[in-house]
Amino acid sequence: MNRFRSYRKPNNKTASSHEEDFELEEEFEEKAGQLDDFPSGESLEISEVEQLTRPRYHYRLFFGDLKLRVHEDVMIKYRMLKGSSFTKEELEEIMEANERQSAYASSINLLSFRSRTRTEIMRKLREKEFHPHVIEVTLERLEQEKLIDDGVYAQQWANQRVRSQKKGKVWIRQELRQKGVEPQHIEEALGNIDEDEELSGATQLAEKKWRSTSGGMLDKKRKTMAFLMRRGYSSDVVRKALAAVQNEEHEEEDI
């Protein structure tokens, strides 16, 4: 029995974004035939070739009443044209190559929207039911081609979260863990964060929260501290940000 996946039915979930629409298209699959249905010990001729609109870059090949679906690159590589003949054993080899190419193409499509970690790509390929060996080979290829790099990803993610989202290291560490980034990459990325930049972001948030909070000094301090902690700032950063806000308030009162 062919150890690679059989084709699945279309996924009918509703997508609400362009990325989800694209992934829905990639996940659309039909019951296109299995190699178990193909007879052994005889040559099978391609009787018809049909280009598919979904998923993109795929073709349906008919061998009389039997059919298979292959990626365009694989079809070209093995010259799978109308009138060409293949044995079941040859088709098994081709379908293994097709599985690898499909997993790689699916990964490239995912990466075209945004960078992703190794684990994120692995999870997506598992959802699409690719064989574990194919997934591992695909991940190795993506790493060799520098299309995924968790160290670079972690650094870029950390910088973006500090600068644009004003999140603290605690928050960022948890996000990267959820994305499957290894601890050494996480700690290296956090260690490269500009501490002054992180404190500046925390102070800006503290000022805004302080001014919008009613009540006495203790209430404002307690609520502002809790707010900053929820944003993932450490107690040391929170303390410094609060001190800066309180000093500024005292200076304004003295004017």
PDB file of C-alpha atoms in Angstrom:
ATOM      1  CA  MET A   1       0.000   0.000   0.000  1.00  0.00           C
ATOM      2  CA  ASN A   2       1.254   3.479  -0.822  1.00  0.00           C
ATOM      3  CA  ARG A   3       2.452   5.011   2.447  1.00  0.00           C
ATOM      4  CA  PHE A   4       1.597   8.537   1.387  1.00  0.00           C
ATOM      5  CA  ARG A   5      -1.741  10.232   1.894  1.00  0.00           C
ATOM      6  CA  SER A   6      -4.838   9.590  -0.149  1.00  0.00           C
ATOM      7  CA  TYR A   7      -6.824  12.543  -1.396  1.00  0.00           C
ATOM      8  CA  ARG A   8      -9.432  14.130   0.866  1.00  0.00           C
ATOM      9  CA  LYS A   9     -12.751  15.863   0.324  1.00  0.00           C
ATOM     10  CA  PRO A  10     -12.967  19.662  -0.024  1.00  0.00           C
ATOM     11  CA  ASN A  11     -12.858  21.713   3.135  1.00  0.00           C
ATOM     12  CA  ASN A  12     -16.095  23.705   3.281  1.00  0.00           C
ATOM     13  CA  LYS A  13     -15.220  26.135   6.054  1.00  0.00           C
ATOM     14  CA  THR A  14     -15.778  29.843   5.423  1.00  0.00           C
ATOM     15  CA  ALA A  15     -12.655  32.019   5.213  1.00  0.00           C
ATOM     16  CA  SER A  16     -12.748  35.670   6.246  1.00  0.00           C
ATOM     17  CA  SER A  17      -9.364  36.914   5.045  1.00  0.00           C
ATOM     18  CA  HIS A  18      -7.264  36.645   1.898  1.00  0.00           C
ATOM     19  CA  GLU A  19      -4.835  34.344   3.669  1.00  0.00           C
ATOM     20  CA  GLU A  20      -7.637  32.087   4.881  1.00  0.00           C
ATOM     21  CA  ASP A  21      -9.145  32.048   1.402  1.00  0.00           C
ATOM     22  CA  PHE A  22      -5.800  31.022  -0.023  1.00  0.00           C
ATOM     23  CA  GLU A  23      -5.319  28.294   2.557  1.00  0.00           C
ATOM     24  CA  LEU A  24      -8.832  27.053   1.876  1.00  0.00           C
ATOM     25  CA  GLU A  25      -7.926  26.782  -1.772  1.00  0.00           C
ATOM     26  CA  GLU A  26      -4.766  24.894  -0.943  1.00  0.00           C
ATOM     27  CA  GLU A  27      -6.666  22.507   1.305  1.00  0.00           C
ATOM     28  CA  PHE A  28      -9.309  21.773  -1.339  1.00  0.00           C
ATOM     29  CA  GLU A  29      -8.784  18.197  -2.412  1.00  0.00           C
ATOM     30  CA  GLU A  30     -10.832  15.582  -4.185  1.00  0.00           C
ATOM     31  CA  LYS A  31     -11.013  11.819  -4.054  1.00  0.00           C
ATOM     32  CA  ALA A  32      -8.735  11.551  -7.061  1.00  0.00           C
ATOM     33  CA  GLY A  33      -7.938   7.858  -6.907  1.00  0.00           C
ATOM     34  CA  GLN A  34      -5.417   5.764  -5.030  1.00  0.00           C
ATOM     35  CA  LEU A  35      -2.545   3.710  -6.318  1.00  0.00           C
ATOM     36  CA  ASP A  36      -4.053   0.669  -4.601  1.00  0.00           C
ATOM     37  CA  ASP A  37      -6.659   0.729  -7.359  1.00  0.00           C
ATOM     38  CA  PHE A  38      -4.018   0.496 -10.069  1.00  0.00           C
ATOM     39  CA  PRO A  39      -3.156  -2.966 -11.431  1.00  0.00           C
ATOM     40  CA  SER A  40       0.386  -4.274 -11.017  1.00  0.00           C
ATOM     41  CA  GLY A  41       2.513  -5.793 -13.726  1.00  0.00           C
ATOM     42  CA  GLU A  42       1.170  -3.833 -16.664  1.00  0.00           C
ATOM     43  CA  SER A  43       1.817  -0.578 -18.441  1.00  0.00           C
ATOM     44  CA  LEU A  44      -0.814   2.118 -17.931  1.00  0.00           C
ATOM     45  CA  GLU A  45      -1.295   4.826 -20.545  1.00  0.00           C
ATOM     46  CA  ILE A  46      -2.393   8.387 -19.790  1.00  0.00           C
ATOM     47  CA  SER A  47      -5.614   8.805 -21.741  1.00  0.00           C
ATOM     48  CA  GLU A  48      -6.382  12.391 -20.779  1.00  0.00           C
ATOM     49  CA  VAL A  49      -4.780  15.365 -18.992  1.00  0.00           C
ATOM     50  CA  GLU A  50      -6.956  17.980 -17.319  1.00  0.00           C
ATOM     51  CA  GLN A  51      -5.654  21.236 -15.819  1.00  0.00           C
ATOM     52  CA  LEU A  52      -7.301  22.103 -12.493  1.00  0.00           C
ATOM     53  CA  THR A  53      -8.273  25.547 -11.263  1.00  0.00           C
ATOM     54  CA  ARG A  54      -8.169  24.382  -7.647  1.00  0.00           C
ATOM     55  CA  PRO A  55      -5.719  23.725  -6.239  1.00  0.00           C
ATOM     56  CA  ARG A  56      -3.554  25.815  -8.489  1.00  0.00           C
ATOM     57  CA  TYR A  57      -0.675  24.304 -10.479  1.00  0.00           C
ATOM     58  CA  HIS A  58      -2.181  20.832 -10.389  1.00  0.00           C
ATOM     59  CA  TYR A  59      -3.367  18.452 -13.117  1.00  0.00           C
ATOM     60  CA  ARG A  60      -5.671  15.459 -13.132  1.00  0.00           C
ATOM     61  CA  LEU A  61      -4.313  12.532 -15.119  1.00  0.00           C
ATOM     62  CA  PHE A  62      -6.668   9.846 -16.385  1.00  0.00           C
ATOM     63  CA  PHE A  63      -5.589   6.275 -16.963  1.00  0.00           C
ATOM     64  CA  GLY A  64      -8.852   5.074 -18.445  1.00  0.00           C
ATOM     65  CA  ASP A  65     -11.244   4.888 -15.490  1.00  0.00           C
ATOM     66  CA  LEU A  66      -8.458   5.521 -12.992  1.00  0.00           C
ATOM     67  CA  LYS A  67      -7.087   8.938 -12.167  1.00  0.00           C
ATOM     68  CA  LEU A  68      -4.398  10.695 -10.175  1.00  0.00           C
ATOM     69  CA  ARG A  69      -3.657  14.315  -9.385  1.00  0.00           C
ATOM     70  CA  VAL A  70      -0.117  15.680  -9.640  1.00  0.00           C
ATOM     71  CA  HIS A  71       1.653  18.987  -9.229  1.00  0.00           C
ATOM     72  CA  GLU A  72       2.684  20.756 -12.420  1.00  0.00           C
ATOM     73  CA  ASP A  73       6.403  20.537 -11.597  1.00  0.00           C
ATOM     74  CA  VAL A  74       6.184  16.776 -11.126  1.00  0.00           C
ATOM     75  CA  MET A  75       4.174  16.307 -14.310  1.00  0.00           C
ATOM     76  CA  ILE A  76       6.822  18.202 -16.284  1.00  0.00           C
ATOM     77  CA  LYS A  77       9.738  16.426 -14.619  1.00  0.00           C
ATOM     78  CA  TYR A  78       8.375  12.959 -15.418  1.00  0.00           C
ATOM     79  CA  ARG A  79       6.911  13.977 -18.786  1.00  0.00           C
ATOM     80  CA  MET A  80       3.431  12.824 -17.838  1.00  0.00           C
ATOM     81  CA  LEU A  81       1.753  13.644 -21.139  1.00  0.00           C
ATOM     82  CA  LYS A  82      -1.188  12.142 -22.925  1.00  0.00           C
ATOM     83  CA  GLY A  83      -0.078   8.847 -24.483  1.00  0.00           C
ATOM     84  CA  SER A  84       2.785   8.312 -22.008  1.00  0.00           C
ATOM     85  CA  SER A  85       2.789   4.997 -20.175  1.00  0.00           C
ATOM     86  CA  PHE A  86       3.824   4.097 -16.628  1.00  0.00           C
ATOM     87  CA  THR A  87       3.774   1.013 -14.451  1.00  0.00           C
ATOM     88  CA  LYS A  88       2.249   1.068 -10.992  1.00  0.00           C
ATOM     89  CA  GLU A  89       5.750   0.879  -9.496  1.00  0.00           C
ATOM     90  CA  GLU A  90       6.833   3.943 -11.473  1.00  0.00           C
ATOM     91  CA  LEU A  91       3.707   5.790 -10.389  1.00  0.00           C
ATOM     92  CA  GLU A  92       4.436   5.022  -6.741  1.00  0.00           C
ATOM     93  CA  GLU A  93       7.826   6.703  -7.094  1.00  0.00           C
ATOM     94  CA  ILE A  94       6.248   9.639  -8.896  1.00  0.00           C
ATOM     95  CA  MET A  95       3.534  10.072  -6.279  1.00  0.00           C
ATOM     96  CA  GLU A  96       6.155  10.127  -3.544  1.00  0.00           C
ATOM     97  CA  ALA A  97       7.926  12.922  -5.423  1.00  0.00           C
ATOM     98  CA  ASN A  98       4.552  14.602  -5.899  1.00  0.00           C
ATOM     99  CA  GLU A  99       3.904  14.485  -2.167  1.00  0.00           C
ATOM    100  CA  ARG A 100       7.211  16.184  -1.441  1.00  0.00           C
ATOM    101  CA  GLN A 101       6.625  18.835  -4.091  1.00  0.00           C
ATOM    102  CA  SER A 102       3.086  19.495  -2.856  1.00  0.00           C
ATOM    103  CA  ALA A 103       4.307  19.925   0.725  1.00  0.00           C
ATOM    104  CA  TYR A 104       7.050  22.290  -0.413  1.00  0.00           C
ATOM    105  CA  ALA A 105       4.681  24.325  -2.598  1.00  0.00           C
ATOM    106  CA  SER A 106       2.157  24.535   0.244  1.00  0.00           C
ATOM    107  CA  SER A 107       4.891  25.810   2.561  1.00  0.00           C
ATOM    108  CA  ILE A 108       5.993  28.463   0.078  1.00  0.00           C
ATOM    109  CA  ASN A 109       2.396  29.623  -0.247  1.00  0.00           C
ATOM    110  CA  LEU A 110       2.127  29.987   3.526  1.00  0.00           C
ATOM    111  CA  LEU A 111       5.383  31.922   3.681  1.00  0.00           C
ATOM    112  CA  SER A 112       4.233  34.277   0.933  1.00  0.00           C
ATOM    113  CA  PHE A 113       1.834  35.886   3.425  1.00  0.00           C
ATOM    114  CA  ARG A 114       4.231  36.254   6.342  1.00  0.00           C
ATOM    115  CA  SER A 115       7.249  34.685   7.973  1.00  0.00           C
ATOM    116  CA  ARG A 116       6.587  31.588  10.044  1.00  0.00           C
ATOM    117  CA  THR A 117       8.487  29.387  12.442  1.00  0.00           C
ATOM    118  CA  ARG A 118       9.517  25.812  11.775  1.00  0.00           C
ATOM    119  CA  THR A 119       6.821  24.576  14.136  1.00  0.00           C
ATOM    120  CA  GLU A 120       4.114  26.692  12.492  1.00  0.00           C
ATOM    121  CA  ILE A 121       4.918  25.210   9.081  1.00  0.00           C
ATOM    122  CA  MET A 122       5.029  21.726  10.588  1.00  0.00           C
ATOM    123  CA  ARG A 123       1.596  22.179  12.169  1.00  0.00           C
ATOM    124  CA  LYS A 124       0.082  23.380   8.900  1.00  0.00           C
ATOM    125  CA  LEU A 125       1.505  20.429   6.966  1.00  0.00           C
ATOM    126  CA  ARG A 126       0.202  18.035   9.604  1.00  0.00           C
ATOM    127  CA  GLU A 127      -3.242  19.576   9.268  1.00  0.00           C
ATOM    128  CA  LYS A 128      -3.061  18.847   5.555  1.00  0.00           C
ATOM    129  CA  GLU A 129      -2.188  15.240   6.423  1.00  0.00           C
ATOM    130  CA  PHE A 130       1.205  15.033   4.775  1.00  0.00           C
ATOM    131  CA  HIS A 131       3.304  12.032   5.748  1.00  0.00           C
ATOM    132  CA  PRO A 132       5.705  12.723   8.686  1.00  0.00           C
ATOM    133  CA  HIS A 133       8.735  11.837   6.550  1.00  0.00           C
ATOM    134  CA  VAL A 134       7.625  14.269   3.839  1.00  0.00           C
ATOM    135  CA  ILE A 135       7.128  17.000   6.438  1.00  0.00           C
ATOM    136  CA  GLU A 136      10.622  16.505   7.848  1.00  0.00           C
ATOM    137  CA  VAL A 137      12.223  16.530   4.391  1.00  0.00           C
ATOM    138  CA  THR A 138      10.301  19.695   3.520  1.00  0.00           C
ATOM    139  CA  LEU A 139      11.360  21.483   6.704  1.00  0.00           C
ATOM    140  CA  GLU A 140      14.994  20.576   6.114  1.00  0.00           C
ATOM    141  CA  ARG A 141      14.795  21.944   2.580  1.00  0.00           C
ATOM    142  CA  LEU A 142      13.202  25.195   3.761  1.00  0.00           C
ATOM    143  CA  GLU A 143      15.935  25.637   6.364  1.00  0.00           C
ATOM    144  CA  GLN A 144      18.703  24.906   3.864  1.00  0.00           C
ATOM    145  CA  GLU A 145      17.237  27.504   1.526  1.00  0.00           C
ATOM    146  CA  LYS A 146      16.966  29.986   4.443  1.00  0.00           C
ATOM    147  CA  LEU A 147      13.236  30.302   3.907  1.00  0.00           C
ATOM    148  CA  ILE A 148      12.667  29.538   7.565  1.00  0.00           C
ATOM    149  CA  ASP A 149      15.084  30.538  10.312  1.00  0.00           C
ATOM    150  CA  ASP A 150      13.759  30.545  13.863  1.00  0.00           C
ATOM    151  CA  GLY A 151      16.658  32.612  15.168  1.00  0.00           C
ATOM    152  CA  VAL A 152      16.030  35.418  12.695  1.00  0.00           C
ATOM    153  CA  TYR A 153      12.276  35.088  13.156  1.00  0.00           C
ATOM    154  CA  ALA A 154      12.523  35.431  16.940  1.00  0.00           C
ATOM    155  CA  GLN A 155      14.666  38.556  16.682  1.00  0.00           C
ATOM    156  CA  GLN A 156      12.380  40.222  14.159  1.00  0.00           C
ATOM    157  CA  TRP A 157       9.283  39.290  16.139  1.00  0.00           C
ATOM    158  CA  ALA A 158      10.729  40.623  19.399  1.00  0.00           C
ATOM    159  CA  ASN A 159      11.755  43.924  17.843  1.00  0.00           C
ATOM    160  CA  GLN A 160       8.381  44.399  16.192  1.00  0.00           C
ATOM    161  CA  ARG A 161       6.447  43.662  19.367  1.00  0.00           C
ATOM    162  CA  VAL A 162       8.532  46.081  21.424  1.00  0.00           C
ATOM    163  CA  ARG A 163       8.471  48.918  18.902  1.00  0.00           C
ATOM    164  CA  SER A 164       5.034  48.686  17.319  1.00  0.00           C
ATOM    165  CA  GLN A 165       2.919  46.834  19.860  1.00  0.00           C
ATOM    166  CA  LYS A 166       4.651  48.068  23.030  1.00  0.00           C
ATOM    167  CA  LYS A 167       4.768  44.614  24.576  1.00  0.00           C
ATOM    168  CA  GLY A 168       7.201  43.515  27.256  1.00  0.00           C
ATOM    169  CA  LYS A 169       9.645  40.628  27.282  1.00  0.00           C
ATOM    170  CA  VAL A 170       7.381  38.380  29.355  1.00  0.00           C
ATOM    171  CA  TRP A 171       4.643  38.649  26.745  1.00  0.00           C
ATOM    172  CA  ILE A 172       7.084  38.138  23.862  1.00  0.00           C
ATOM    173  CA  ARG A 173       8.655  35.085  25.487  1.00  0.00           C
ATOM    174  CA  GLN A 174       5.248  33.439  25.818  1.00  0.00           C
ATOM    175  CA  GLU A 175       4.299  34.221  22.213  1.00  0.00           C
ATOM    176  CA  LEU A 176       7.510  32.718  20.864  1.00  0.00           C
ATOM    177  CA  ARG A 177       7.045  29.623  22.993  1.00  0.00           C
ATOM    178  CA  GLN A 178       3.580  29.161  21.523  1.00  0.00           C
ATOM    179  CA  LYS A 179       5.108  29.425  18.053  1.00  0.00           C
ATOM    180  CA  GLY A 180       7.474  26.581  18.892  1.00  0.00           C
ATOM    181  CA  VAL A 181      10.695  28.581  18.910  1.00  0.00           C
ATOM    182  CA  GLU A 182      13.462  26.854  20.839  1.00  0.00           C
ATOM    183  CA  PRO A 183      14.506  28.441  24.161  1.00  0.00           C
ATOM    184  CA  GLN A 184      17.995  29.444  23.006  1.00  0.00           C
ATOM    185  CA  HIS A 185      16.569  31.472  20.120  1.00  0.00           C
ATOM    186  CA  ILE A 186      14.030  33.094  22.419  1.00  0.00           C
ATOM    187  CA  GLU A 187      16.572  34.120  25.027  1.00  0.00           C
ATOM    188  CA  GLU A 188      18.979  35.406  22.402  1.00  0.00           C
ATOM    189  CA  ALA A 189      16.235  37.533  20.834  1.00  0.00           C
ATOM    190  CA  LEU A 190      15.133  38.906  24.208  1.00  0.00           C
ATOM    191  CA  GLY A 191      18.721  39.613  25.140  1.00  0.00           C
ATOM    192  CA  ASN A 192      19.146  41.764  22.041  1.00  0.00           C
ATOM    193  CA  ILE A 193      16.146  43.957  22.818  1.00  0.00           C
ATOM    194  CA  ASP A 194      17.115  47.542  23.522  1.00  0.00           C
ATOM    195  CA  GLU A 195      16.255  48.016  27.206  1.00  0.00           C
ATOM    196  CA  ASP A 196      15.824  51.759  26.809  1.00  0.00           C
ATOM    197  CA  GLU A 197      13.387  51.175  23.963  1.00  0.00           C
ATOM    198  CA  GLU A 198      11.374  48.701  26.044  1.00  0.00           C
ATOM    199  CA  LEU A 199      11.286  51.113  28.993  1.00  0.00           C
ATOM    200  CA  SER A 200      10.246  53.963  26.713  1.00  0.00           C
ATOM    201  CA  GLY A 201       7.287  51.953  25.455  1.00  0.00           C
ATOM    202  CA  ALA A 202       6.271  50.995  28.980  1.00  0.00           C
ATOM    203  CA  THR A 203       6.516  54.611  30.118  1.00  0.00           C
ATOM    204  CA  GLN A 204       4.328  55.839  27.262  1.00  0.00           C
ATOM    205  CA  LEU A 205       1.666  53.287  28.160  1.00  0.00           C
ATOM    206  CA  ALA A 206       1.964  54.136  31.849  1.00  0.00           C
ATOM    207  CA  GLU A 207       1.460  57.847  31.167  1.00  0.00           C
ATOM    208  CA  LYS A 208      -1.664  57.171  29.117  1.00  0.00           C
ATOM    209  CA  LYS A 209      -3.125  54.768  31.667  1.00  0.00           C
ATOM    210  CA  TRP A 210      -2.262  57.037  34.600  1.00  0.00           C
ATOM    211  CA  ARG A 211      -4.020  60.047  33.097  1.00  0.00           C
ATOM    212  CA  SER A 212      -7.131  58.048  32.181  1.00  0.00           C
ATOM    213  CA  THR A 213      -7.477  56.441  35.614  1.00  0.00           C
ATOM    214  CA  SER A 214      -9.592  58.076  38.274  1.00  0.00           C
ATOM    215  CA  GLY A 215      -9.155  57.812  42.022  1.00  0.00           C
ATOM    216  CA  GLY A 216      -6.397  58.512  44.474  1.00  0.00           C
ATOM    217  CA  MET A 217      -2.685  57.968  44.105  1.00  0.00           C
ATOM    218  CA  LEU A 218      -2.771  54.367  45.332  1.00  0.00           C
ATOM    219  CA  ASP A 219      -5.622  53.432  42.989  1.00  0.00           C
ATOM    220  CA  LYS A 220      -3.881  54.976  39.988  1.00  0.00           C
ATOM    221  CA  LYS A 221      -0.626  53.240  40.875  1.00  0.00           C
ATOM    222  CA  ARG A 222      -2.272  49.845  41.404  1.00  0.00           C
ATOM    223  CA  LYS A 223      -4.285  49.978  38.185  1.00  0.00           C
ATOM    224  CA  THR A 224      -1.350  51.240  36.130  1.00  0.00           C
ATOM    225  CA  MET A 225       0.934  48.528  37.499  1.00  0.00           C
ATOM    226  CA  ALA A 226      -1.623  45.823  36.704  1.00  0.00           C
ATOM    227  CA  PHE A 227      -2.068  47.208  33.193  1.00  0.00           C
ATOM    228  CA  LEU A 228       1.668  47.139  32.470  1.00  0.00           C
ATOM    229  CA  MET A 229       2.048  43.639  33.895  1.00  0.00           C
ATOM    230  CA  ARG A 230      -0.693  42.427  31.555  1.00  0.00           C
ATOM    231  CA  ARG A 231       1.291  43.884  28.661  1.00  0.00           C
ATOM    232  CA  GLY A 232       4.160  41.593  29.589  1.00  0.00           C
ATOM    233  CA  TYR A 233       6.539  44.014  31.289  1.00  0.00           C
ATOM    234  CA  SER A 234       8.716  42.770  34.122  1.00  0.00           C
ATOM    235  CA  SER A 235       8.293  44.159  37.625  1.00  0.00           C
ATOM    236  CA  ASP A 236      11.568  46.079  37.254  1.00  0.00           C
ATOM    237  CA  VAL A 237      10.434  47.788  34.046  1.00  0.00           C
ATOM    238  CA  VAL A 238       7.030  48.523  35.586  1.00  0.00           C
ATOM    239  CA  ARG A 239       8.664  50.086  38.618  1.00  0.00           C
ATOM    240  CA  LYS A 240      10.886  52.345  36.489  1.00  0.00           C
ATOM    241  CA  ALA A 241       7.996  53.376  34.229  1.00  0.00           C
ATOM    242  CA  LEU A 242       5.816  54.265  37.213  1.00  0.00           C
ATOM    243  CA  ALA A 243       8.628  56.242  38.770  1.00  0.00           C
ATOM    244  CA  ALA A 244       9.033  58.234  35.563  1.00  0.00           C
ATOM    245  CA  VAL A 245       5.308  58.984  35.396  1.00  0.00           C
ATOM    246  CA  GLN A 246       5.112  60.029  39.043  1.00  0.00           C
ATOM    247  CA  ASN A 247       8.180  62.232  38.726  1.00  0.00           C
ATOM    248  CA  GLU A 248       6.639  63.948  35.723  1.00  0.00           C
ATOM    249  CA  GLU A 249       3.399  64.506  37.636  1.00  0.00           C
ATOM    250  CA  HIS A 250       5.258  66.007  40.598  1.00  0.00           C
ATOM    251  CA  GLU A 251       7.146  68.339  38.280  1.00  0.00           C
ATOM    252  CA  GLU A 252       3.869  69.519  36.745  1.00  0.00           C
ATOM    253  CA  GLU A 253       2.426  70.174  40.209  1.00  0.00           C
ATOM    254  CA  ASP A 254       5.463  72.236  41.144  1.00  0.00           C
ATOM    255  CA  ILE A 255       5.047  74.537  38.129  1.00  0.00           C
TER     256      ILE A 255
END
